[in-house]
Amino acid sequence: MALGRHLEWLGRRDAADAAGLHVSKVTEALKIRVLVVEGDGAAAEERVRYLRRQGYTAATVATGEEALRVHGNSDLVVLDLDLPDIDGLEVCRSIREEGDKPIISITARDTELDRVLALQAGADDCVVVSCGVREMTARIEALLRRTSARPGPTRSISIGPLHIDGKSRGVHLNGGPVNLTAKEFELLHILASDPANVISRKELMSRVWDTSWADSSRTIDTHVSSLRSKLGASTWVITIRGVGYRMGHG
């Protein structure tokens, strides 16, 4: 299929109405442009077709080179890390360096290391390739709610050598910058805002991910692991077994 056809953004209300969608929901969803970066043509078409039925404007490209060239026309990127030309992690880093656009990465292996590498590369969420279209759409909706509808934290916090700037969303440790994803920043800010108390997993999922998915333990643990790695010590985030987490120190 020609690249021009892949990059044709769907924008007609009649197509959405034909899918039986509520007009107000469609009007809102059509403002969101999702770019699916996927080397498997069949999988890409399935994702795009389902997103369009839900009212999103969606397009697909098959290579990292194409993704880096056109992602500026999208509001959110669904990125398969197994691409035929460029390492998907490098593509993720490059997109992240250009801004805070939401990125959902897709990995072939369901291991903690793969999820951590994706998050460290700048992804906001990471799912396995077997993730169904309904779950993928739910994750997109949750990510968009968090990034566009909810005001971010503005309070600045200092704990020893760690400084968290709520307005700029910047983090510095011992005077040097710490590059965090949007979710990692929110997780750290919530814990640091109430360092004396334990924050439950359920509350963290609600406040950071705006959801209560059954796989919350894996999601939170992966982000905590990545956060500890970036801060250089596991003692910055303390696990309270069976309950949740609290802020520690370096």
Short mmCIF file of C-alpha atoms in Angstrom, two decimals:
data_model
loop_
_atom_site.label_atom_id
_atom_site.label_comp_id
_atom_site.label_asym_id
_atom_site.label_seq_id
_atom_site.Cartn_x
_atom_site.Cartn_y
_atom_site.Cartn_z
CA MET A 1 0.00 0.00 0.00
CA ALA A 2 1.36 3.44 -0.95
CA LEU A 3 2.68 5.64 1.84
CA GLY A 4 0.32 8.45 0.80
CA ARG A 5 -2.66 6.22 1.49
CA HIS A 6 -1.24 5.22 4.86
CA LEU A 7 -0.87 8.89 5.82
CA GLU A 8 -4.35 9.99 4.79
CA TRP A 9 -5.95 11.28 7.99
CA LEU A 10 -9.61 10.32 8.35
CA GLY A 11 -11.70 13.41 9.12
CA ARG A 12 -15.29 12.92 8.00
CA ARG A 13 -18.13 12.79 10.51
CA ASP A 14 -20.27 10.67 8.16
CA ALA A 15 -17.76 7.82 8.38
CA ALA A 16 -17.92 7.93 12.16
CA ASP A 17 -21.71 8.14 12.16
CA ALA A 18 -21.84 5.07 9.94
CA ALA A 19 -19.97 3.20 12.68
CA GLY A 20 -22.76 4.03 15.10
CA LEU A 21 -20.77 6.43 17.29
CA HIS A 22 -22.27 9.25 19.32
CA VAL A 23 -21.74 12.54 17.45
CA SER A 24 -20.28 14.46 20.40
CA LYS A 25 -17.82 11.69 21.16
CA VAL A 26 -16.84 11.41 17.51
CA THR A 27 -16.28 15.15 17.19
CA GLU A 28 -13.93 15.06 20.16
CA ALA A 29 -12.11 11.89 19.10
CA LEU A 30 -11.55 13.06 15.53
CA LYS A 31 -9.33 15.80 16.92
CA ILE A 32 -6.90 13.13 18.13
CA ARG A 33 -4.46 11.89 15.48
CA VAL A 34 -2.88 8.53 16.27
CA LEU A 35 0.15 7.29 14.33
CA VAL A 36 0.62 3.51 14.39
CA VAL A 37 4.22 2.50 13.65
CA GLU A 38 4.09 -1.20 12.88
CA GLY A 39 6.10 -3.38 10.51
CA ASP A 40 3.41 -6.06 10.37
CA GLY A 41 0.93 -4.75 7.80
CA ALA A 42 -1.98 -6.89 8.95
CA ALA A 43 -1.56 -5.92 12.61
CA ALA A 44 -1.21 -2.26 11.67
CA GLU A 45 -4.38 -2.26 9.58
CA GLU A 46 -6.32 -3.97 12.38
CA ARG A 47 -5.26 -1.34 14.91
CA VAL A 48 -5.96 1.55 12.56
CA ARG A 49 -9.34 0.15 11.51
CA TYR A 50 -10.46 -0.26 15.12
CA LEU A 51 -9.23 3.21 16.12
CA ARG A 52 -11.13 4.76 13.24
CA ARG A 53 -14.28 2.91 14.28
CA GLN A 54 -13.87 4.50 17.70
CA GLY A 55 -13.71 7.92 16.07
CA TYR A 56 -9.96 8.55 16.13
CA THR A 57 -8.05 9.90 13.18
CA ALA A 58 -5.49 7.17 12.53
CA ALA A 59 -2.72 6.37 10.07
CA THR A 60 0.10 3.85 9.87
CA VAL A 61 3.69 3.65 8.67
CA ALA A 62 5.86 0.55 8.47
CA THR A 63 9.37 1.81 9.23
CA GLY A 64 11.23 3.89 11.76
CA GLU A 65 12.45 6.24 9.05
CA GLU A 66 8.87 7.02 8.02
CA ALA A 67 7.85 7.45 11.66
CA LEU A 68 10.58 10.01 12.31
CA ARG A 69 9.56 11.90 9.20
CA VAL A 70 5.81 12.16 9.86
CA HIS A 71 5.21 11.81 13.61
CA GLY A 72 4.94 15.59 13.92
CA ASN A 73 1.49 15.30 12.32
CA SER A 74 0.21 13.11 15.16
CA ASP A 75 -0.95 13.66 18.73
CA LEU A 76 -0.04 10.19 19.99
CA VAL A 77 2.24 7.42 18.70
CA VAL A 78 1.71 3.66 19.04
CA LEU A 79 5.21 2.34 18.38
CA ASP A 80 6.19 -1.28 17.71
CA LEU A 81 9.79 -1.63 18.88
CA ASP A 82 10.51 -4.41 16.35
CA LEU A 83 10.97 -2.39 13.16
CA PRO A 84 12.65 -3.52 9.91
CA ASP A 85 15.08 -0.62 9.58
CA ILE A 86 15.81 1.26 12.84
CA ASP A 87 15.90 0.03 16.43
CA GLY A 88 12.50 0.91 17.89
CA LEU A 89 14.12 2.17 21.09
CA GLU A 90 16.13 4.69 19.06
CA VAL A 91 12.96 5.83 17.31
CA CYS A 92 11.29 6.23 20.70
CA ARG A 93 14.20 8.31 22.03
CA SER A 94 14.19 10.54 18.97
CA ILE A 95 10.46 11.23 19.22
CA ARG A 96 10.76 11.92 22.93
CA GLU A 97 13.65 14.35 22.41
CA GLU A 98 11.39 16.46 20.21
CA GLY A 99 8.66 16.88 22.84
CA ASP A 100 6.32 15.29 25.35
CA LYS A 101 3.99 13.61 22.86
CA PRO A 102 2.38 10.48 24.41
CA ILE A 103 4.01 7.24 23.24
CA ILE A 104 2.75 3.69 23.76
CA SER A 105 5.39 1.12 22.89
CA ILE A 106 4.77 -2.48 21.81
CA THR A 107 7.32 -5.14 22.72
CA ALA A 108 7.51 -8.73 21.54
CA ARG A 109 8.64 -10.13 24.89
CA ASP A 110 6.79 -9.76 28.18
CA THR A 111 9.82 -9.26 30.42
CA GLU A 112 10.61 -6.59 32.98
CA LEU A 113 13.83 -5.69 31.15
CA ASP A 114 12.00 -5.00 27.88
CA ARG A 115 9.45 -2.81 29.66
CA VAL A 116 12.14 -0.93 31.57
CA LEU A 117 14.15 -0.28 28.39
CA ALA A 118 11.05 1.06 26.65
CA LEU A 119 10.20 3.37 29.54
CA GLN A 120 13.78 4.58 29.78
CA ALA A 121 13.70 5.35 26.05
CA GLY A 122 10.77 7.69 26.67
CA ALA A 123 7.61 5.61 26.29
CA ASP A 124 4.69 6.48 28.57
CA ASP A 125 3.30 2.96 28.49
CA CYS A 126 4.49 -0.44 27.27
CA VAL A 127 2.37 -3.39 26.15
CA VAL A 128 3.13 -6.79 24.65
CA VAL A 129 2.42 -7.49 21.00
CA SER A 130 -0.52 -9.74 21.93
CA CYS A 131 -2.37 -6.75 23.41
CA GLY A 132 -5.84 -6.66 21.86
CA VAL A 133 -7.30 -3.66 20.07
CA ARG A 134 -9.82 -3.01 22.85
CA GLU A 135 -7.15 -2.90 25.56
CA MET A 136 -4.92 -0.76 23.34
CA THR A 137 -7.74 1.74 22.84
CA ALA A 138 -8.45 1.79 26.57
CA ARG A 139 -4.80 2.55 27.26
CA ILE A 140 -4.83 5.34 24.67
CA GLU A 141 -7.92 6.85 26.27
CA ALA A 142 -6.39 6.68 29.76
CA LEU A 143 -3.13 8.22 28.56
CA LEU A 144 -4.94 11.04 26.78
CA ARG A 145 -7.10 11.77 29.83
CA ARG A 146 -4.00 12.10 31.94
CA THR A 147 -1.99 14.23 29.54
CA SER A 148 -4.69 16.56 28.22
CA ALA A 149 -7.48 16.83 30.77
CA ARG A 150 -5.74 16.83 34.11
CA PRO A 151 -3.58 19.78 35.21
CA GLY A 152 -0.08 18.68 36.11
CA PRO A 153 1.57 19.16 39.50
CA THR A 154 2.92 22.65 40.12
CA ARG A 155 4.47 22.31 43.59
CA SER A 156 8.27 22.13 43.74
CA ILE A 157 9.80 19.71 46.23
CA SER A 158 13.33 19.18 47.52
CA ILE A 159 14.45 16.07 49.41
CA GLY A 160 18.15 16.23 50.17
CA PRO A 161 20.02 16.46 46.84
CA LEU A 162 16.84 15.70 44.86
CA HIS A 163 14.88 18.67 43.49
CA ILE A 164 11.53 18.25 41.71
CA ASP A 165 10.22 21.32 39.86
CA GLY A 166 6.46 21.01 39.45
CA LYS A 167 6.13 23.87 36.98
CA SER A 168 8.86 22.90 34.53
CA ARG A 169 8.47 19.17 35.31
CA GLY A 170 12.21 19.01 35.64
CA VAL A 171 14.10 16.79 38.10
CA HIS A 172 17.67 17.38 39.28
CA LEU A 173 19.80 15.15 41.49
CA ASN A 174 23.08 16.48 42.90
CA GLY A 175 22.72 19.38 40.50
CA GLY A 176 22.44 17.21 37.38
CA PRO A 177 19.26 16.63 35.33
CA VAL A 178 17.33 13.36 35.55
CA ASN A 179 15.38 12.57 32.37
CA LEU A 180 12.00 11.09 33.37
CA THR A 181 8.97 10.12 31.33
CA ALA A 182 5.66 11.82 32.11
CA LYS A 183 4.44 8.89 34.19
CA GLU A 184 7.71 8.55 36.08
CA PHE A 185 7.59 12.25 36.95
CA GLU A 186 4.01 12.05 38.22
CA LEU A 187 4.79 8.93 40.24
CA LEU A 188 7.83 10.59 41.83
CA HIS A 189 5.96 13.84 42.50
CA ILE A 190 3.08 12.05 44.24
CA LEU A 191 5.43 10.06 46.48
CA ALA A 192 7.60 13.10 47.26
CA SER A 193 4.55 15.24 48.06
CA ASP A 194 3.77 13.03 51.06
CA PRO A 195 7.11 11.41 51.95
CA ALA A 196 6.10 10.28 55.44
CA ASN A 197 3.18 8.15 54.30
CA VAL A 198 2.72 5.00 52.23
CA ILE A 199 0.76 5.45 48.99
CA SER A 200 -1.22 2.35 48.02
CA ARG A 201 -0.95 0.72 44.61
CA LYS A 202 -4.64 1.38 44.00
CA GLU A 203 -4.23 5.10 44.68
CA LEU A 204 -1.15 5.32 42.47
CA MET A 205 -2.95 3.61 39.59
CA SER A 206 -5.88 6.00 39.98
CA ARG A 207 -3.80 9.17 40.24
CA VAL A 208 -1.02 8.41 37.75
CA TRP A 209 -2.70 6.07 35.24
CA ASP A 210 -6.32 7.13 35.77
CA THR A 211 -7.40 3.51 35.82
CA SER A 212 -7.55 0.34 37.93
CA TRP A 213 -6.34 -2.33 35.48
CA ALA A 214 -5.84 -5.81 36.85
CA ASP A 215 -2.20 -5.75 35.77
CA SER A 216 -1.48 -2.70 37.91
CA SER A 217 1.18 -4.48 39.95
CA ARG A 218 3.31 -5.13 36.87
CA THR A 219 2.74 -1.60 35.54
CA ILE A 220 3.71 0.11 38.79
CA ASP A 221 6.64 -2.21 39.52
CA THR A 222 8.09 -1.56 36.07
CA HIS A 223 7.89 2.20 36.49
CA VAL A 224 9.31 2.06 40.01
CA SER A 225 12.22 -0.06 38.75
CA SER A 226 12.93 2.45 35.99
CA LEU A 227 12.64 5.37 38.40
CA ARG A 228 15.08 3.80 40.85
CA SER A 229 17.53 3.15 38.03
CA LYS A 230 17.42 6.74 36.83
CA LEU A 231 17.84 8.08 40.38
CA GLY A 232 20.80 5.75 40.88
CA ALA A 233 19.61 4.01 44.07
CA SER A 234 16.75 1.72 45.06
CA THR A 235 16.46 3.55 48.39
CA TRP A 236 14.74 6.54 46.77
CA VAL A 237 11.49 4.56 46.49
CA ILE A 238 10.71 2.16 49.33
CA THR A 239 8.45 -0.85 48.80
CA ILE A 240 5.99 -1.61 51.59
CA ARG A 241 5.10 -5.20 50.81
CA GLY A 242 1.41 -5.82 50.27
CA VAL A 243 0.54 -2.12 50.56
CA GLY A 244 2.36 0.22 48.19
CA TYR A 245 5.31 2.60 48.15
CA ARG A 246 6.69 5.57 50.02
CA MET A 247 9.41 8.10 49.32
CA GLY A 248 12.91 7.33 50.63
CA HIS A 249 16.27 9.00 50.22
CA GLY A 250 19.49 8.40 48.33
#
